[in-house]
JSON list of C-alpha atoms in Angstrom, two decimals:
[
{"chain": "A", "resi": 1100, "resn": "MET", "atom": "CA", "xyz": [-3.81, -0.70, -1.27]},
{"chain": "A", "resi": 1101, "resn": "VAL", "atom": "CA", "xyz": [-0.39, -2.03, -2.28]},
{"chain": "A", "resi": 1102, "resn": "ARG", "atom": "CA", "xyz": [-1.31, -5.48, -0.98]},
{"chain": "A", "resi": 1103, "resn": "VAL", "atom": "CA", "xyz": [-4.45, -5.60, -3.11]},
{"chain": "A", "resi": 1104, "resn": "LEU", "atom": "CA", "xyz": [-2.76, -4.76, -6.42]},
{"chain": "A", "resi": 1105, "resn": "PRO", "atom": "CA", "xyz": [-1.03, -8.12, -7.15]},
{"chain": "A", "resi": 1106, "resn": "PHE", "atom": "CA", "xyz": [-4.27, -9.90, -6.26]},
{"chain": "A", "resi": 1107, "resn": "ILE", "atom": "CA", "xyz": [-6.28, -7.68, -8.63]},
{"chain": "A", "resi": 1108, "resn": "VAL", "atom": "CA", "xyz": [-3.74, -8.06, -11.46]},
{"chain": "A", "resi": 1109, "resn": "VAL", "atom": "CA", "xyz": [-3.88, -11.86, -11.21]},
{"chain": "A", "resi": 1110, "resn": "LEU", "atom": "CA", "xyz": [-7.68, -11.72, -10.99]},
{"chain": "A", "resi": 1111, "resn": "ASN", "atom": "CA", "xyz": [-7.88, -9.62, -14.16]},
{"chain": "A", "resi": 1112, "resn": "ARG", "atom": "CA", "xyz": [-5.63, -12.05, -16.04]},
{"chain": "A", "resi": 1113, "resn": "ARG", "atom": "CA", "xyz": [-7.79, -14.96, -14.90]},
{"chain": "A", "resi": 1114, "resn": "SER", "atom": "CA", "xyz": [-10.91, -13.11, -16.05]},
{"chain": "A", "resi": 1115, "resn": "GLN", "atom": "CA", "xyz": [-9.45, -12.57, -19.53]},
{"chain": "A", "resi": 1116, "resn": "ILE", "atom": "CA", "xyz": [-8.75, -16.28, -19.99]},
{"chain": "A", "resi": 1117, "resn": "THR", "atom": "CA", "xyz": [-12.08, -17.35, -18.52]},
{"chain": "A", "resi": 1118, "resn": "ASN", "atom": "CA", "xyz": [-13.91, -14.80, -20.69]},
{"chain": "A", "resi": 1119, "resn": "ASN", "atom": "CA", "xyz": [-12.50, -16.45, -23.80]},
{"chain": "A", "resi": 1120, "resn": "LEU", "atom": "CA", "xyz": [-13.60, -19.90, -22.61]},
{"chain": "A", "resi": 1121, "resn": "VAL", "atom": "CA", "xyz": [-17.05, -18.64, -21.66]},
{"chain": "A", "resi": 1122, "resn": "LEU", "atom": "CA", "xyz": [-17.45, -16.95, -25.06]},
{"chain": "A", "resi": 1123, "resn": "SER", "atom": "CA", "xyz": [-16.53, -20.20, -26.81]},
{"chain": "A", "resi": 1124, "resn": "TYR", "atom": "CA", "xyz": [-18.98, -22.37, -24.87]},
{"chain": "A", "resi": 1125, "resn": "GLY", "atom": "CA", "xyz": [-21.63, -19.95, -23.56]},
{"chain": "A", "resi": 1126, "resn": "GLY", "atom": "CA", "xyz": [-21.76, -17.30, -26.24]},
{"chain": "A", "resi": 1127, "resn": "ALA", "atom": "CA", "xyz": [-22.52, -13.63, -25.62]},
{"chain": "A", "resi": 1128, "resn": "LEU", "atom": "CA", "xyz": [-25.22, -14.48, -23.08]},
{"chain": "A", "resi": 1129, "resn": "GLY", "atom": "CA", "xyz": [-22.76, -16.56, -21.07]},
{"chain": "A", "resi": 1130, "resn": "VAL", "atom": "CA", "xyz": [-20.24, -13.72, -21.09]},
{"chain": "A", "resi": 1131, "resn": "GLN", "atom": "CA", "xyz": [-22.89, -11.31, -19.80]},
{"chain": "A", "resi": 1132, "resn": "ALA", "atom": "CA", "xyz": [-23.80, -13.68, -16.95]},
{"chain": "A", "resi": 1133, "resn": "TYR", "atom": "CA", "xyz": [-20.15, -14.22, -16.09]},
{"chain": "A", "resi": 1134, "resn": "THR", "atom": "CA", "xyz": [-19.47, -10.48, -16.14]},
{"chain": "A", "resi": 1135, "resn": "ILE", "atom": "CA", "xyz": [-22.33, -9.78, -13.74]},
{"chain": "A", "resi": 1136, "resn": "CYS", "atom": "CA", "xyz": [-21.12, -12.48, -11.34]},
{"chain": "A", "resi": 1137, "resn": "ARG", "atom": "CA", "xyz": [-17.52, -11.29, -11.62]},
{"chain": "A", "resi": 1138, "resn": "ASN", "atom": "CA", "xyz": [-18.62, -7.72, -10.86]},
{"chain": "A", "resi": 1139, "resn": "SER", "atom": "CA", "xyz": [-20.41, -8.99, -7.76]},
{"chain": "A", "resi": 1140, "resn": "MET", "atom": "CA", "xyz": [-17.01, -10.23, -6.56]},
{"chain": "A", "resi": 1141, "resn": "SER", "atom": "CA", "xyz": [-15.70, -6.67, -6.81]},
{"chain": "A", "resi": 1142, "resn": "LEU", "atom": "CA", "xyz": [-18.63, -5.56, -4.66]},
{"chain": "A", "resi": 1143, "resn": "ALA", "atom": "CA", "xyz": [-17.81, -8.28, -2.13]},
{"chain": "A", "resi": 1144, "resn": "TYR", "atom": "CA", "xyz": [-14.19, -7.11, -1.91]},
{"chain": "A", "resi": 1145, "resn": "ILE", "atom": "CA", "xyz": [-15.42, -3.71, -0.67]},
{"chain": "A", "resi": 1146, "resn": "PHE", "atom": "CA", "xyz": [-16.81, -5.37, 2.47]},
{"chain": "A", "resi": 1147, "resn": "PHE", "atom": "CA", "xyz": [-13.92, -7.78, 2.95]},
{"chain": "A", "resi": 1148, "resn": "THR", "atom": "CA", "xyz": [-11.21, -5.14, 2.50]},
{"chain": "A", "resi": 1149, "resn": "GLY", "atom": "CA", "xyz": [-12.38, -3.12, 5.51]},
{"chain": "A", "resi": 1150, "resn": "THR", "atom": "CA", "xyz": [-11.97, -6.07, 7.87]},
{"chain": "A", "resi": 1151, "resn": "ALA", "atom": "CA", "xyz": [-8.68, -7.16, 6.28]},
{"chain": "A", "resi": 1152, "resn": "GLN", "atom": "CA", "xyz": [-7.14, -3.69, 6.51]},
{"chain": "A", "resi": 1153, "resn": "THR", "atom": "CA", "xyz": [-8.21, -3.37, 10.16]},
{"chain": "A", "resi": 1154, "resn": "MET", "atom": "CA", "xyz": [-6.88, -6.80, 11.09]},
{"chain": "A", "resi": 1155, "resn": "SER", "atom": "CA", "xyz": [-3.58, -6.59, 9.22]},
{"chain": "A", "resi": 1156, "resn": "PRO", "atom": "CA", "xyz": [-1.59, -4.03, 11.31]},
{"chain": "A", "resi": 1157, "resn": "ILE", "atom": "CA", "xyz": [-2.87, -5.43, 14.63]},
{"chain": "A", "resi": 1158, "resn": "ALA", "atom": "CA", "xyz": [-1.95, -9.01, 13.73]},
{"chain": "A", "resi": 1159, "resn": "GLY", "atom": "CA", "xyz": [1.40, -7.78, 12.41]},
{"chain": "A", "resi": 1160, "resn": "ILE", "atom": "CA", "xyz": [2.28, -6.03, 15.67]},
{"chain": "A", "resi": 1161, "resn": "TYR", "atom": "CA", "xyz": [1.33, -9.02, 17.83]},
{"chain": "A", "resi": 1162, "resn": "ALA", "atom": "CA", "xyz": [3.24, -11.42, 15.56]},
{"chain": "A", "resi": 1163, "resn": "HIS", "atom": "CA", "xyz": [6.33, -9.18, 15.64]},
{"chain": "A", "resi": 1164, "resn": "GLU", "atom": "CA", "xyz": [6.17, -9.19, 19.44]},
{"chain": "A", "resi": 1165, "resn": "GLY", "atom": "CA", "xyz": [5.91, -12.98, 19.49]},
{"chain": "A", "resi": 1166, "resn": "ASP", "atom": "CA", "xyz": [2.42, -12.86, 21.05]},
{"chain": "A", "resi": 1167, "resn": "TYR", "atom": "CA", "xyz": [0.96, -15.69, 18.96]},
{"chain": "A", "resi": 1168, "resn": "ASP", "atom": "CA", "xyz": [-2.10, -16.20, 21.15]},
{"chain": "A", "resi": 1169, "resn": "ARG", "atom": "CA", "xyz": [-3.31, -12.65, 20.50]},
{"chain": "A", "resi": 1170, "resn": "THR", "atom": "CA", "xyz": [-2.32, -12.93, 16.85]},
{"chain": "A", "resi": 1171, "resn": "ARG", "atom": "CA", "xyz": [-4.53, -15.97, 16.42]},
{"chain": "A", "resi": 1172, "resn": "PHE", "atom": "CA", "xyz": [-7.32, -14.32, 18.43]},
{"chain": "A", "resi": 1173, "resn": "VAL", "atom": "CA", "xyz": [-7.33, -11.35, 16.05]},
{"chain": "A", "resi": 1174, "resn": "LEU", "atom": "CA", "xyz": [-7.30, -13.70, 13.06]},
{"chain": "A", "resi": 1175, "resn": "LYS", "atom": "CA", "xyz": [-10.18, -15.84, 14.35]},
{"chain": "A", "resi": 1176, "resn": "HIS", "atom": "CA", "xyz": [-12.27, -12.74, 15.12]},
{"chain": "A", "resi": 1177, "resn": "SER", "atom": "CA", "xyz": [-11.61, -11.34, 11.63]},
{"chain": "A", "resi": 1178, "resn": "VAL", "atom": "CA", "xyz": [-12.42, -14.66, 9.97]},
{"chain": "A", "resi": 1179, "resn": "ARG", "atom": "CA", "xyz": [-15.76, -14.76, 11.78]},
{"chain": "A", "resi": 1180, "resn": "ILE", "atom": "CA", "xyz": [-16.59, -11.24, 10.61]},
{"chain": "A", "resi": 1181, "resn": "VAL", "atom": "CA", "xyz": [-15.84, -11.86, 6.92]},
{"chain": "A", "resi": 1182, "resn": "LEU", "atom": "CA", "xyz": [-17.54, -15.26, 6.90]},
{"chain": "A", "resi": 1183, "resn": "VAL", "atom": "CA", "xyz": [-20.71, -13.87, 8.49]},
{"chain": "A", "resi": 1184, "resn": "THR", "atom": "CA", "xyz": [-20.64, -11.02, 5.97]},
{"chain": "A", "resi": 1185, "resn": "ALA", "atom": "CA", "xyz": [-20.13, -13.48, 3.11]},
{"chain": "A", "resi": 1186, "resn": "LEU", "atom": "CA", "xyz": [-22.98, -15.72, 4.27]},
{"chain": "A", "resi": 1187, "resn": "LEU", "atom": "CA", "xyz": [-25.28, -12.70, 4.54]},
{"chain": "A", "resi": 1188, "resn": "MET", "atom": "CA", "xyz": [-24.37, -11.81, 0.96]},
{"chain": "A", "resi": 1189, "resn": "VAL", "atom": "CA", "xyz": [-25.12, -15.37, -0.13]},
{"chain": "A", "resi": 1190, "resn": "GLY", "atom": "CA", "xyz": [-28.53, -15.18, 1.54]},
{"chain": "A", "resi": 1191, "resn": "VAL", "atom": "CA", "xyz": [-29.44, -11.74, 0.20]},
{"chain": "A", "resi": 1192, "resn": "PHE", "atom": "CA", "xyz": [-28.29, -12.25, -3.38]},
{"chain": "A", "resi": 1193, "resn": "SER", "atom": "CA", "xyz": [-29.76, -15.77, -3.56]},
{"chain": "A", "resi": 1194, "resn": "ALA", "atom": "CA", "xyz": [-33.12, -14.48, -2.35]},
{"chain": "A", "resi": 1195, "resn": "PHE", "atom": "CA", "xyz": [-32.99, -11.21, -4.31]},
{"chain": "A", "resi": 1196, "resn": "PRO", "atom": "CA", "xyz": [-30.72, -11.72, -7.33]},
{"chain": "A", "resi": 1197, "resn": "ARG", "atom": "CA", "xyz": [-32.42, -8.89, -9.19]},
{"chain": "A", "resi": 1198, "resn": "SER", "atom": "CA", "xyz": [-30.88, -6.46, -6.71]},
{"chain": "A", "resi": 1199, "resn": "LEU", "atom": "CA", "xyz": [-27.50, -7.26, -8.29]},
{"chain": "A", "resi": 1200, "resn": "LEU", "atom": "CA", "xyz": [-28.96, -6.85, -11.76]},
{"chain": "A", "resi": 1201, "resn": "TRP", "atom": "CA", "xyz": [-30.28, -3.47, -10.73]},
{"chain": "A", "resi": 1202, "resn": "LEU", "atom": "CA", "xyz": [-26.87, -2.42, -9.42]},
{"chain": "A", "resi": 1203, "resn": "PHE", "atom": "CA", "xyz": [-25.21, -3.38, -12.70]},
{"chain": "A", "resi": 1204, "resn": "GLY", "atom": "CA", "xyz": [-27.92, -2.02, -14.98]},
{"chain": "A", "resi": 1205, "resn": "ALA", "atom": "CA", "xyz": [-29.27, -5.36, -16.20]},
{"chain": "A", "resi": 1206, "resn": "ALA", "atom": "CA", "xyz": [-32.59, -5.53, -14.35]},
{"chain": "A", "resi": 1207, "resn": "ALA", "atom": "CA", "xyz": [-34.60, -4.68, -17.49]},
{"chain": "A", "resi": 1208, "resn": "SER", "atom": "CA", "xyz": [-32.76, -7.18, -19.69]},
{"chain": "A", "resi": 1209, "resn": "PRO", "atom": "CA", "xyz": [-34.95, -9.77, -21.45]},
{"chain": "A", "resi": 1210, "resn": "ASP", "atom": "CA", "xyz": [-32.44, -12.34, -20.17]},
{"chain": "A", "resi": 1211, "resn": "ALA", "atom": "CA", "xyz": [-32.85, -11.29, -16.52]},
{"chain": "A", "resi": 1212, "resn": "ASP", "atom": "CA", "xyz": [-34.24, -14.68, -15.47]},
{"chain": "A", "resi": 1213, "resn": "TYR", "atom": "CA", "xyz": [-31.18, -16.42, -16.89]},
{"chain": "A", "resi": 1214, "resn": "PHE", "atom": "CA", "xyz": [-28.89, -14.01, -15.05]},
{"chain": "A", "resi": 1215, "resn": "CYS", "atom": "CA", "xyz": [-30.80, -14.59, -11.79]},
{"chain": "A", "resi": 1216, "resn": "LYS", "atom": "CA", "xyz": [-30.24, -18.35, -12.09]},
{"chain": "A", "resi": 1217, "resn": "ALA", "atom": "CA", "xyz": [-26.53, -17.76, -12.70]},
{"chain": "A", "resi": 1218, "resn": "ILE", "atom": "CA", "xyz": [-26.27, -15.50, -9.64]},
{"chain": "A", "resi": 1219, "resn": "ARG", "atom": "CA", "xyz": [-27.94, -18.10, -7.40]},
{"chain": "A", "resi": 1220, "resn": "VAL", "atom": "CA", "xyz": [-25.52, -20.78, -8.56]},
{"chain": "A", "resi": 1221, "resn": "PHE", "atom": "CA", "xyz": [-22.55, -18.44, -8.19]},
{"chain": "A", "resi": 1222, "resn": "THR", "atom": "CA", "xyz": [-23.18, -16.95, -4.72]},
{"chain": "A", "resi": 1223, "resn": "PRO", "atom": "CA", "xyz": [-21.69, -19.89, -2.73]},
{"chain": "A", "resi": 1224, "resn": "ILE", "atom": "CA", "xyz": [-18.29, -18.59, -3.85]},
{"chain": "A", "resi": 1225, "resn": "TYR", "atom": "CA", "xyz": [-18.41, -15.69, -1.35]},
{"chain": "A", "resi": 1226, "resn": "PRO", "atom": "CA", "xyz": [-17.32, -17.51, 1.86]},
{"chain": "A", "resi": 1227, "resn": "GLY", "atom": "CA", "xyz": [-14.26, -19.06, 0.21]},
{"chain": "A", "resi": 1228, "resn": "LEU", "atom": "CA", "xyz": [-13.46, -15.76, -1.48]},
{"chain": "A", "resi": 1229, "resn": "ALA", "atom": "CA", "xyz": [-13.68, -13.91, 1.83]},
{"chain": "A", "resi": 1230, "resn": "PHE", "atom": "CA", "xyz": [-11.47, -16.42, 3.63]},
{"chain": "A", "resi": 1231, "resn": "SER", "atom": "CA", "xyz": [-8.74, -16.47, 0.96]},
{"chain": "A", "resi": 1232, "resn": "PHE", "atom": "CA", "xyz": [-8.74, -12.69, 0.66]},
{"chain": "A", "resi": 1233, "resn": "LEU", "atom": "CA", "xyz": [-8.40, -12.21, 4.43]},
{"chain": "A", "resi": 1234, "resn": "MET", "atom": "CA", "xyz": [-5.67, -14.84, 4.74]},
{"chain": "A", "resi": 1235, "resn": "ASN", "atom": "CA", "xyz": [-3.73, -13.14, 1.95]},
{"chain": "A", "resi": 1236, "resn": "TYR", "atom": "CA", "xyz": [-3.61, -10.00, 4.11]},
{"chain": "A", "resi": 1237, "resn": "TYR", "atom": "CA", "xyz": [-2.83, -12.02, 7.22]},
{"chain": "A", "resi": 1238, "resn": "PHE", "atom": "CA", "xyz": [0.14, -13.85, 5.71]},
{"chain": "A", "resi": 1239, "resn": "GLN", "atom": "CA", "xyz": [1.63, -10.57, 4.56]},
{"chain": "A", "resi": 1240, "resn": "ALA", "atom": "CA", "xyz": [1.04, -8.99, 7.97]},
{"chain": "A", "resi": 1241, "resn": "ILE", "atom": "CA", "xyz": [2.95, -11.76, 9.77]},
{"chain": "A", "resi": 1242, "resn": "GLU", "atom": "CA", "xyz": [5.67, -11.69, 7.08]},
{"chain": "A", "resi": 1243, "resn": "GLN", "atom": "CA", "xyz": [4.83, -15.03, 5.50]},
{"chain": "A", "resi": 1244, "resn": "LYS", "atom": "CA", "xyz": [5.40, -13.73, 1.97]},
{"chain": "A", "resi": 1245, "resn": "LYS", "atom": "CA", "xyz": [5.71, -17.16, 0.35]},
{"chain": "A", "resi": 1246, "resn": "LEU", "atom": "CA", "xyz": [2.33, -18.23, 1.68]},
{"chain": "A", "resi": 1247, "resn": "SER", "atom": "CA", "xyz": [0.78, -14.98, 0.49]},
{"chain": "A", "resi": 1248, "resn": "VAL", "atom": "CA", "xyz": [2.17, -15.46, -3.01]},
{"chain": "A", "resi": 1249, "resn": "ALA", "atom": "CA", "xyz": [1.01, -19.09, -2.99]},
{"chain": "A", "resi": 1250, "resn": "VAL", "atom": "CA", "xyz": [-2.54, -18.06, -2.07]},
{"chain": "A", "resi": 1251, "resn": "THR", "atom": "CA", "xyz": [-2.64, -15.35, -4.73]},
{"chain": "A", "resi": 1252, "resn": "THR", "atom": "CA", "xyz": [-1.29, -17.66, -7.43]},
{"chain": "A", "resi": 1253, "resn": "LEU", "atom": "CA", "xyz": [-3.42, -20.68, -6.58]},
{"chain": "A", "resi": 1254, "resn": "GLU", "atom": "CA", "xyz": [-6.71, -18.97, -5.85]},
{"chain": "A", "resi": 1255, "resn": "GLY", "atom": "CA", "xyz": [-6.31, -16.14, -8.31]},
{"chain": "A", "resi": 1256, "resn": "PHE", "atom": "CA", "xyz": [-5.01, -18.02, -11.34]},
{"chain": "A", "resi": 1257, "resn": "LEU", "atom": "CA", "xyz": [-3.78, -21.62, -11.35]},
{"chain": "A", "resi": 1258, "resn": "LEU", "atom": "CA", "xyz": [-6.76, -23.42, -9.83]},
{"chain": "A", "resi": 1259, "resn": "PRO", "atom": "CA", "xyz": [-9.63, -21.52, -11.49]},
{"chain": "A", "resi": 1260, "resn": "VAL", "atom": "CA", "xyz": [-8.00, -21.50, -14.93]},
{"chain": "A", "resi": 1261, "resn": "SER", "atom": "CA", "xyz": [-6.99, -25.18, -14.76]},
{"chain": "A", "resi": 1262, "resn": "LEU", "atom": "CA", "xyz": [-10.43, -26.23, -13.53]},
{"chain": "A", "resi": 1263, "resn": "ALA", "atom": "CA", "xyz": [-12.12, -24.03, -16.14]},
{"chain": "A", "resi": 1264, "resn": "TYR", "atom": "CA", "xyz": [-10.22, -25.78, -18.95]},
{"chain": "A", "resi": 1265, "resn": "LEU", "atom": "CA", "xyz": [-11.27, -29.13, -17.50]},
{"chain": "A", "resi": 1266, "resn": "LEU", "atom": "CA", "xyz": [-14.90, -28.38, -16.65]},
{"chain": "A", "resi": 1267, "resn": "ILE", "atom": "CA", "xyz": [-16.21, -25.84, -19.16]},
{"chain": "A", "resi": 1268, "resn": "PRO", "atom": "CA", "xyz": [-15.81, -28.07, -22.25]},
{"chain": "A", "resi": 1269, "resn": "ARG", "atom": "CA", "xyz": [-17.69, -30.83, -20.43]},
{"chain": "A", "resi": 1270, "resn": "PHE", "atom": "CA", "xyz": [-20.39, -28.89, -18.55]},
{"chain": "A", "resi": 1271, "resn": "GLY", "atom": "CA", "xyz": [-20.66, -25.61, -20.47]},
{"chain": "A", "resi": 1272, "resn": "MET", "atom": "CA", "xyz": [-21.65, -22.63, -18.32]},
{"chain": "A", "resi": 1273, "resn": "LYS", "atom": "CA", "xyz": [-22.17, -24.88, -15.29]},
{"chain": "A", "resi": 1274, "resn": "GLY", "atom": "CA", "xyz": [-18.47, -25.65, -15.56]},
{"chain": "A", "resi": 1275, "resn": "VAL", "atom": "CA", "xyz": [-17.65, -21.95, -15.07]},
{"chain": "A", "resi": 1276, "resn": "TRP", "atom": "CA", "xyz": [-19.40, -21.80, -11.71]},
{"chain": "A", "resi": 1277, "resn": "LEU", "atom": "CA", "xyz": [-18.08, -25.21, -10.68]},
{"chain": "A", "resi": 1278, "resn": "ALA", "atom": "CA", "xyz": [-14.51, -24.17, -11.53]},
{"chain": "A", "resi": 1279, "resn": "LEU", "atom": "CA", "xyz": [-14.65, -20.92, -9.57]},
{"chain": "A", "resi": 1280, "resn": "ILE", "atom": "CA", "xyz": [-16.38, -22.38, -6.50]},
{"chain": "A", "resi": 1281, "resn": "SER", "atom": "CA", "xyz": [-14.11, -25.45, -6.49]},
{"chain": "A", "resi": 1282, "resn": "ALA", "atom": "CA", "xyz": [-11.01, -23.24, -6.75]},
{"chain": "A", "resi": 1283, "resn": "GLU", "atom": "CA", "xyz": [-12.07, -21.26, -3.67]},
{"chain": "A", "resi": 1284, "resn": "THR", "atom": "CA", "xyz": [-12.91, -24.43, -1.73]},
{"chain": "A", "resi": 1285, "resn": "ILE", "atom": "CA", "xyz": [-9.61, -26.15, -2.54]},
{"chain": "A", "resi": 1286, "resn": "THR", "atom": "CA", "xyz": [-7.64, -22.99, -1.71]},
{"chain": "A", "resi": 1287, "resn": "ALA", "atom": "CA", "xyz": [-9.40, -22.65, 1.66]},
{"chain": "A", "resi": 1288, "resn": "ILE", "atom": "CA", "xyz": [-8.61, -26.28, 2.53]},
{"chain": "A", "resi": 1289, "resn": "LEU", "atom": "CA", "xyz": [-4.94, -25.82, 1.58]},
{"chain": "A", "resi": 1290, "resn": "ILE", "atom": "CA", "xyz": [-4.72, -22.61, 3.63]},
{"chain": "A", "resi": 1291, "resn": "ILE", "atom": "CA", "xyz": [-6.18, -24.29, 6.72]},
{"chain": "A", "resi": 1292, "resn": "ARG", "atom": "CA", "xyz": [-3.81, -27.23, 6.47]},
{"chain": "A", "resi": 1293, "resn": "SER", "atom": "CA", "xyz": [-0.82, -24.98, 5.83]},
{"chain": "A", "resi": 1294, "resn": "GLU", "atom": "CA", "xyz": [-1.70, -22.75, 8.78]},
{"chain": "A", "resi": 1295, "resn": "GLU", "atom": "CA", "xyz": [-2.17, -25.76, 11.07]},
{"chain": "A", "resi": 1296, "resn": "ARG", "atom": "CA", "xyz": [1.34, -26.99, 10.20]},
{"chain": "A", "resi": 1297, "resn": "ARG", "atom": "CA", "xyz": [2.82, -23.52, 10.62]},
{"chain": "A", "resi": 1298, "resn": "VAL", "atom": "CA", "xyz": [1.17, -22.99, 14.02]},
{"chain": "A", "resi": 1299, "resn": "GLY", "atom": "CA", "xyz": [2.27, -26.47, 15.09]},
{"chain": "A", "resi": 1300, "resn": "LYS", "atom": "CA", "xyz": [5.88, -25.55, 14.37]},
{"chain": "A", "resi": 1301, "resn": "GLU", "atom": "CA", "xyz": [5.51, -22.32, 16.35]},
{"chain": "A", "resi": 1302, "resn": "CYS", "atom": "CA", "xyz": [4.15, -24.20, 19.36]},
{"chain": "A", "resi": 1303, "resn": "ARG", "atom": "CA", "xyz": [7.03, -26.68, 19.27]},
{"chain": "A", "resi": 1304, "resn": "SER", "atom": "CA", "xyz": [9.72, -23.99, 18.94]}
]
């Protein structure tokens, strides 16, 4: 639970800033749509946390023992699990967006169709979200604190807020979804490249 707290604090701060931007360009309806989508992220974390908490101590033990092959095996297996889970969530919530509205008490809203469209546009965020969340746990487990902080800061605050300021004034509510999805995609690419360099150094040493 301790590992999750900094991530959640940063996420809440990002949400406050994004809420203000959404209110300015999307009005109350935009804020409602954003809130529903943001709450769906909290639901996603429930599924991702189980895998991350199971993987973390195992990867940490193998890394401490210098068994990097098993460490990477555990990581790859965990990544597959969270990505499959995320893709299933994308499929389910894209096909049945009203199930999310029902969960959050908005199924009877006269704006339900608008919310359903927002959910369908937003759901591609889940795979990137799952990957970044898992890697945050992984970096802490193998005592790569700087990488963990970098992931939390980039994915949780700097990228989404910067992209929101750039995209929302130009694209309105579409800019919200573009900013969040782009932030997750860029973070995932940076993580992969960083991990490739780190593993390369381990192999050479």
